[in-house]
Amino acid sequence: MALLIPTSLASAQEAAPGVTTTAIRAALVGNWTGKLEYRDYQADRWFGLPVTVSVEMMRDGLTLIRHADFDDGPKTGIVTITTIALFDPKTNREQSASFRKGRETELTTTTLRLTRAAALDRWTLEETQDGQDDDRPARIRETTTRDGATMVTLKEVDFLDDSGEAWLTRNRTTLTRQ
């Protein structure tokens, strides 16, 4: 979010010169504002919250620090999530640690797959991992699509404790570069 273009991209379409996962991740640096929307499974409705995000790239060119802030109402107040993520271009995997007040540190390893690479500001990146959602084991897929100054991330889950494959939309974040 590599110096290597995943083979899945090469079979679907050619990447524009210089559009790699490493370069895309570097192009995220800056400030973003928008909306975090999540689906409440019990109520089966969408709820939206204003969100601000800032992204920094460390000098190694592979480590990102992301700060996200949103107001979760009068009871909870401002929620800050800080994530440090390290990308390995040889394996297309990213390891991250996320920190949020009142919660255990979340450690994840995701596999990144660049599925569209038209330009540094026009691409689609898919991240997959096995983890937990709604207190259930799940395969988690986050698809981020950037078109110019707008970036949308859609989180979908496939619960592993039921039969078959059924992807449910869990949340989405729509951000605009400031």
PDB file of C-alpha atoms in Angstrom:
ATOM      1  CA  MET A   1       0.000   0.000   0.000  1.00  0.00           C
ATOM      2  CA  ALA A   2       6.922  -3.115  -4.258  1.00  0.00           C
ATOM      3  CA  LEU A   3       9.200  -3.239  -6.500  1.00  0.00           C
ATOM      4  CA  LEU A   4       7.451  -6.278  -7.937  1.00  0.00           C
ATOM      5  CA  ILE A   5       4.053  -6.237  -9.600  1.00  0.00           C
ATOM      6  CA  PRO A   6       2.071  -9.286  -8.482  1.00  0.00           C
ATOM      7  CA  THR A   7       1.530 -11.795 -11.268  1.00  0.00           C
ATOM      8  CA  SER A   8      -2.236 -11.516 -10.804  1.00  0.00           C
ATOM      9  CA  LEU A   9      -2.058  -7.931 -12.062  1.00  0.00           C
ATOM     10  CA  ALA A  10       0.082  -8.850 -15.060  1.00  0.00           C
ATOM     11  CA  SER A  11      -2.511 -11.368 -16.213  1.00  0.00           C
ATOM     12  CA  ALA A  12      -5.412  -8.919 -15.810  1.00  0.00           C
ATOM     13  CA  GLN A  13      -3.810  -5.765 -17.191  1.00  0.00           C
ATOM     14  CA  GLU A  14      -0.483  -4.019 -17.450  1.00  0.00           C
ATOM     15  CA  ALA A  15       0.609  -1.611 -14.749  1.00  0.00           C
ATOM     16  CA  ALA A  16       1.537   1.937 -15.635  1.00  0.00           C
ATOM     17  CA  PRO A  17       5.299   2.548 -15.319  1.00  0.00           C
ATOM     18  CA  GLY A  18       6.342   3.135 -11.709  1.00  0.00           C
ATOM     19  CA  VAL A  19       2.995   2.060 -10.259  1.00  0.00           C
ATOM     20  CA  THR A  20       3.987  -0.505  -7.660  1.00  0.00           C
ATOM     21  CA  THR A  21       2.588  -1.372  -4.266  1.00  0.00           C
ATOM     22  CA  THR A  22       5.544   0.386  -2.624  1.00  0.00           C
ATOM     23  CA  ALA A  23       4.997   3.545  -4.690  1.00  0.00           C
ATOM     24  CA  ILE A  24       1.247   3.509  -4.038  1.00  0.00           C
ATOM     25  CA  ARG A  25       1.795   3.268  -0.289  1.00  0.00           C
ATOM     26  CA  ALA A  26       4.220   6.229  -0.445  1.00  0.00           C
ATOM     27  CA  ALA A  27       1.625   8.264  -2.366  1.00  0.00           C
ATOM     28  CA  LEU A  28      -0.782   7.934   0.599  1.00  0.00           C
ATOM     29  CA  VAL A  29       1.291  10.328   2.710  1.00  0.00           C
ATOM     30  CA  GLY A  30      -0.665  13.370   3.824  1.00  0.00           C
ATOM     31  CA  ASN A  31      -3.963  14.324   5.415  1.00  0.00           C
ATOM     32  CA  TRP A  32      -7.352  12.908   4.485  1.00  0.00           C
ATOM     33  CA  THR A  33     -10.910  13.601   5.676  1.00  0.00           C
ATOM     34  CA  GLY A  34     -14.148  11.791   5.088  1.00  0.00           C
ATOM     35  CA  LYS A  35     -16.619   9.354   6.536  1.00  0.00           C
ATOM     36  CA  LEU A  36     -16.370   5.973   8.253  1.00  0.00           C
ATOM     37  CA  GLU A  37     -19.550   3.981   7.731  1.00  0.00           C
ATOM     38  CA  TYR A  38     -20.213   0.673   9.398  1.00  0.00           C
ATOM     39  CA  ARG A  39     -22.928  -1.920   9.170  1.00  0.00           C
ATOM     40  CA  ASP A  40     -24.563  -2.970  12.416  1.00  0.00           C
ATOM     41  CA  TYR A  41     -25.450  -6.634  11.927  1.00  0.00           C
ATOM     42  CA  GLN A  42     -28.215  -6.643  14.572  1.00  0.00           C
ATOM     43  CA  ALA A  43     -29.959  -3.504  13.278  1.00  0.00           C
ATOM     44  CA  ASP A  44     -28.981  -4.256   9.640  1.00  0.00           C
ATOM     45  CA  ARG A  45     -28.335  -0.545   8.983  1.00  0.00           C
ATOM     46  CA  TRP A  46     -25.450   1.736   8.084  1.00  0.00           C
ATOM     47  CA  PHE A  47     -24.095   4.294  10.552  1.00  0.00           C
ATOM     48  CA  GLY A  48     -21.635   7.016   9.526  1.00  0.00           C
ATOM     49  CA  LEU A  49     -19.064   9.048  11.427  1.00  0.00           C
ATOM     50  CA  PRO A  50     -16.755  11.860  10.263  1.00  0.00           C
ATOM     51  CA  VAL A  51     -13.124  10.719  10.223  1.00  0.00           C
ATOM     52  CA  THR A  52      -9.729  12.346   9.740  1.00  0.00           C
ATOM     53  CA  VAL A  53      -6.650  10.353   8.751  1.00  0.00           C
ATOM     54  CA  SER A  54      -2.995  11.309   8.522  1.00  0.00           C
ATOM     55  CA  VAL A  55      -0.369   9.072   6.924  1.00  0.00           C
ATOM     56  CA  GLU A  56       3.405   9.277   7.358  1.00  0.00           C
ATOM     57  CA  MET A  57       6.083   7.238   5.559  1.00  0.00           C
ATOM     58  CA  MET A  58       9.263   6.408   7.410  1.00  0.00           C
ATOM     59  CA  ARG A  59      12.659   6.863   5.748  1.00  0.00           C
ATOM     60  CA  ASP A  60      12.925   3.154   4.899  1.00  0.00           C
ATOM     61  CA  GLY A  61      10.112   3.646   2.356  1.00  0.00           C
ATOM     62  CA  LEU A  62       8.307   0.546   3.655  1.00  0.00           C
ATOM     63  CA  THR A  63       6.958   1.539   7.093  1.00  0.00           C
ATOM     64  CA  LEU A  64       3.757   3.595   7.283  1.00  0.00           C
ATOM     65  CA  ILE A  65       2.241   5.223  10.341  1.00  0.00           C
ATOM     66  CA  ARG A  66      -1.453   5.996  10.089  1.00  0.00           C
ATOM     67  CA  HIS A  67      -3.466   8.021  12.612  1.00  0.00           C
ATOM     68  CA  ALA A  68      -7.262   7.897  12.324  1.00  0.00           C
ATOM     69  CA  ASP A  69      -9.607   9.942  14.537  1.00  0.00           C
ATOM     70  CA  PHE A  70     -13.390   9.783  14.714  1.00  0.00           C
ATOM     71  CA  ASP A  71     -16.023  10.893  17.207  1.00  0.00           C
ATOM     72  CA  ASP A  72     -17.956   7.879  18.485  1.00  0.00           C
ATOM     73  CA  GLY A  73     -20.566   9.922  20.367  1.00  0.00           C
ATOM     74  CA  PRO A  74     -20.937  11.416  23.841  1.00  0.00           C
ATOM     75  CA  LYS A  75     -20.363   8.161  25.746  1.00  0.00           C
ATOM     76  CA  THR A  76     -17.085   7.195  23.999  1.00  0.00           C
ATOM     77  CA  GLY A  77     -15.864  10.509  22.590  1.00  0.00           C
ATOM     78  CA  ILE A  78     -12.935  10.834  20.198  1.00  0.00           C
ATOM     79  CA  VAL A  79     -11.432   7.503  19.162  1.00  0.00           C
ATOM     80  CA  THR A  80      -7.843   7.494  17.906  1.00  0.00           C
ATOM     81  CA  ILE A  81      -6.447   4.456  16.134  1.00  0.00           C
ATOM     82  CA  THR A  82      -2.722   4.477  15.382  1.00  0.00           C
ATOM     83  CA  THR A  83      -1.395   1.792  13.063  1.00  0.00           C
ATOM     84  CA  ILE A  84       2.208   1.037  12.204  1.00  0.00           C
ATOM     85  CA  ALA A  85       2.533  -1.144   9.096  1.00  0.00           C
ATOM     86  CA  LEU A  86       5.642  -2.673   7.487  1.00  0.00           C
ATOM     87  CA  PHE A  87       5.423  -3.936   3.894  1.00  0.00           C
ATOM     88  CA  ASP A  88       7.646  -6.706   2.481  1.00  0.00           C
ATOM     89  CA  PRO A  89       7.818  -6.279  -1.312  1.00  0.00           C
ATOM     90  CA  LYS A  90       9.326  -9.759  -1.749  1.00  0.00           C
ATOM     91  CA  THR A  91       6.250 -11.492  -0.329  1.00  0.00           C
ATOM     92  CA  ASN A  92       3.550  -8.818  -0.867  1.00  0.00           C
ATOM     93  CA  ARG A  93       2.704  -9.130   2.823  1.00  0.00           C
ATOM     94  CA  GLU A  94       2.218  -6.364   5.349  1.00  0.00           C
ATOM     95  CA  GLN A  95       2.578  -6.773   9.101  1.00  0.00           C
ATOM     96  CA  SER A  96       0.903  -4.200  11.303  1.00  0.00           C
ATOM     97  CA  ALA A  97       0.144  -3.277  14.887  1.00  0.00           C
ATOM     98  CA  SER A  98      -2.865  -1.105  15.718  1.00  0.00           C
ATOM     99  CA  PHE A  99      -3.294   0.768  18.965  1.00  0.00           C
ATOM    100  CA  ARG A 100      -6.595   2.049  20.380  1.00  0.00           C
ATOM    101  CA  LYS A 101      -7.311   3.210  23.936  1.00  0.00           C
ATOM    102  CA  GLY A 102      -9.099   0.566  26.001  1.00  0.00           C
ATOM    103  CA  ARG A 103      -8.321  -2.304  23.633  1.00  0.00           C
ATOM    104  CA  GLU A 104      -5.583  -4.876  23.259  1.00  0.00           C
ATOM    105  CA  THR A 105      -3.004  -4.182  20.569  1.00  0.00           C
ATOM    106  CA  GLU A 106      -4.154  -5.730  17.299  1.00  0.00           C
ATOM    107  CA  LEU A 107      -1.458  -7.566  15.335  1.00  0.00           C
ATOM    108  CA  THR A 108      -2.219  -8.541  11.741  1.00  0.00           C
ATOM    109  CA  THR A 109      -0.519  -9.904   8.663  1.00  0.00           C
ATOM    110  CA  THR A 110      -2.228  -9.234   5.354  1.00  0.00           C
ATOM    111  CA  THR A 111      -1.475 -10.253   1.799  1.00  0.00           C
ATOM    112  CA  LEU A 112      -1.643  -7.374  -0.680  1.00  0.00           C
ATOM    113  CA  ARG A 113      -2.680  -7.772  -4.302  1.00  0.00           C
ATOM    114  CA  LEU A 114      -2.615  -4.892  -6.755  1.00  0.00           C
ATOM    115  CA  THR A 115      -5.573  -5.456  -9.097  1.00  0.00           C
ATOM    116  CA  ARG A 116      -5.566  -2.125 -10.966  1.00  0.00           C
ATOM    117  CA  ALA A 117      -2.559   0.121 -11.489  1.00  0.00           C
ATOM    118  CA  ALA A 118      -3.388   2.890 -13.950  1.00  0.00           C
ATOM    119  CA  ALA A 119      -1.452   5.667 -12.134  1.00  0.00           C
ATOM    120  CA  LEU A 120      -0.149   6.517  -8.654  1.00  0.00           C
ATOM    121  CA  ASP A 121      -3.527   8.095  -7.915  1.00  0.00           C
ATOM    122  CA  ARG A 122      -5.685   5.569  -9.833  1.00  0.00           C
ATOM    123  CA  TRP A 123      -5.456   2.030  -8.534  1.00  0.00           C
ATOM    124  CA  THR A 124      -7.159  -0.798  -6.650  1.00  0.00           C
ATOM    125  CA  LEU A 125      -5.431  -2.759  -3.905  1.00  0.00           C
ATOM    126  CA  GLU A 126      -6.882  -5.816  -2.186  1.00  0.00           C
ATOM    127  CA  GLU A 127      -5.729  -6.893   1.302  1.00  0.00           C
ATOM    128  CA  THR A 128      -6.745 -10.275   2.739  1.00  0.00           C
ATOM    129  CA  GLN A 129      -6.242 -11.925   6.112  1.00  0.00           C
ATOM    130  CA  ASP A 130      -7.776 -14.460   8.456  1.00  0.00           C
ATOM    131  CA  GLY A 131      -8.951 -12.973  11.753  1.00  0.00           C
ATOM    132  CA  GLN A 132     -12.024 -12.145  13.846  1.00  0.00           C
ATOM    133  CA  ASP A 133     -15.096 -10.060  13.074  1.00  0.00           C
ATOM    134  CA  ASP A 134     -18.218  -9.745  15.220  1.00  0.00           C
ATOM    135  CA  ASP A 135     -16.455 -12.159  17.652  1.00  0.00           C
ATOM    136  CA  ARG A 136     -16.395 -14.865  14.962  1.00  0.00           C
ATOM    137  CA  PRO A 137     -13.538 -16.359  12.919  1.00  0.00           C
ATOM    138  CA  ALA A 138     -13.522 -14.750   9.485  1.00  0.00           C
ATOM    139  CA  ARG A 139     -11.607 -14.235   6.292  1.00  0.00           C
ATOM    140  CA  ILE A 140     -11.341 -10.472   5.914  1.00  0.00           C
ATOM    141  CA  ARG A 141     -10.938  -8.639   2.617  1.00  0.00           C
ATOM    142  CA  GLU A 142     -10.360  -4.899   2.364  1.00  0.00           C
ATOM    143  CA  THR A 143     -10.462  -3.431  -1.130  1.00  0.00           C
ATOM    144  CA  THR A 144      -9.132   0.105  -1.506  1.00  0.00           C
ATOM    145  CA  THR A 145      -9.821   2.008  -4.715  1.00  0.00           C
ATOM    146  CA  ARG A 146      -8.222   5.373  -5.356  1.00  0.00           C
ATOM    147  CA  ASP A 147      -9.385   7.687  -8.125  1.00  0.00           C
ATOM    148  CA  GLY A 148      -7.551  10.995  -7.936  1.00  0.00           C
ATOM    149  CA  ALA A 149      -8.105  12.738  -4.606  1.00  0.00           C
ATOM    150  CA  THR A 150     -10.770  10.230  -3.465  1.00  0.00           C
ATOM    151  CA  MET A 151     -10.069   6.877  -1.848  1.00  0.00           C
ATOM    152  CA  VAL A 152     -12.675   4.297  -0.777  1.00  0.00           C
ATOM    153  CA  THR A 153     -11.925   1.216   1.338  1.00  0.00           C
ATOM    154  CA  LEU A 154     -14.583  -1.500   1.522  1.00  0.00           C
ATOM    155  CA  LYS A 155     -14.242  -4.155   4.234  1.00  0.00           C
ATOM    156  CA  GLU A 156     -15.945  -7.493   3.599  1.00  0.00           C
ATOM    157  CA  VAL A 157     -15.962 -10.632   5.717  1.00  0.00           C
ATOM    158  CA  ASP A 158     -16.618 -14.304   5.055  1.00  0.00           C
ATOM    159  CA  PHE A 159     -17.346 -16.067   8.339  1.00  0.00           C
ATOM    160  CA  LEU A 160     -15.419 -19.320   8.629  1.00  0.00           C
ATOM    161  CA  ASP A 161     -17.781 -20.963  11.148  1.00  0.00           C
ATOM    162  CA  ASP A 162     -20.546 -21.492   8.595  1.00  0.00           C
ATOM    163  CA  SER A 163     -20.754 -23.504   5.406  1.00  0.00           C
ATOM    164  CA  GLY A 164     -19.778 -22.070   2.059  1.00  0.00           C
ATOM    165  CA  GLU A 165     -18.385 -18.720   1.036  1.00  0.00           C
ATOM    166  CA  ALA A 166     -20.570 -15.654   1.559  1.00  0.00           C
ATOM    167  CA  TRP A 167     -18.959 -12.213   1.665  1.00  0.00           C
ATOM    168  CA  LEU A 168     -20.780  -9.604   3.772  1.00  0.00           C
ATOM    169  CA  THR A 169     -20.005  -5.898   3.593  1.00  0.00           C
ATOM    170  CA  ARG A 170     -18.900  -4.773   7.074  1.00  0.00           C
ATOM    171  CA  ASN A 171     -17.754  -1.161   6.701  1.00  0.00           C
ATOM    172  CA  ARG A 172     -16.408   1.400   4.277  1.00  0.00           C
ATOM    173  CA  THR A 173     -14.324   4.519   4.560  1.00  0.00           C
ATOM    174  CA  THR A 174     -14.462   7.276   1.974  1.00  0.00           C
ATOM    175  CA  LEU A 175     -11.617   9.792   2.189  1.00  0.00           C
ATOM    176  CA  THR A 176     -10.611  12.907   0.260  1.00  0.00           C
ATOM    177  CA  ARG A 177      -7.063  14.252   0.244  1.00  0.00           C
ATOM    178  CA  GLN A 178      -6.703  17.616   1.980  1.00  0.00           C
TER     179      GLN A 178
END
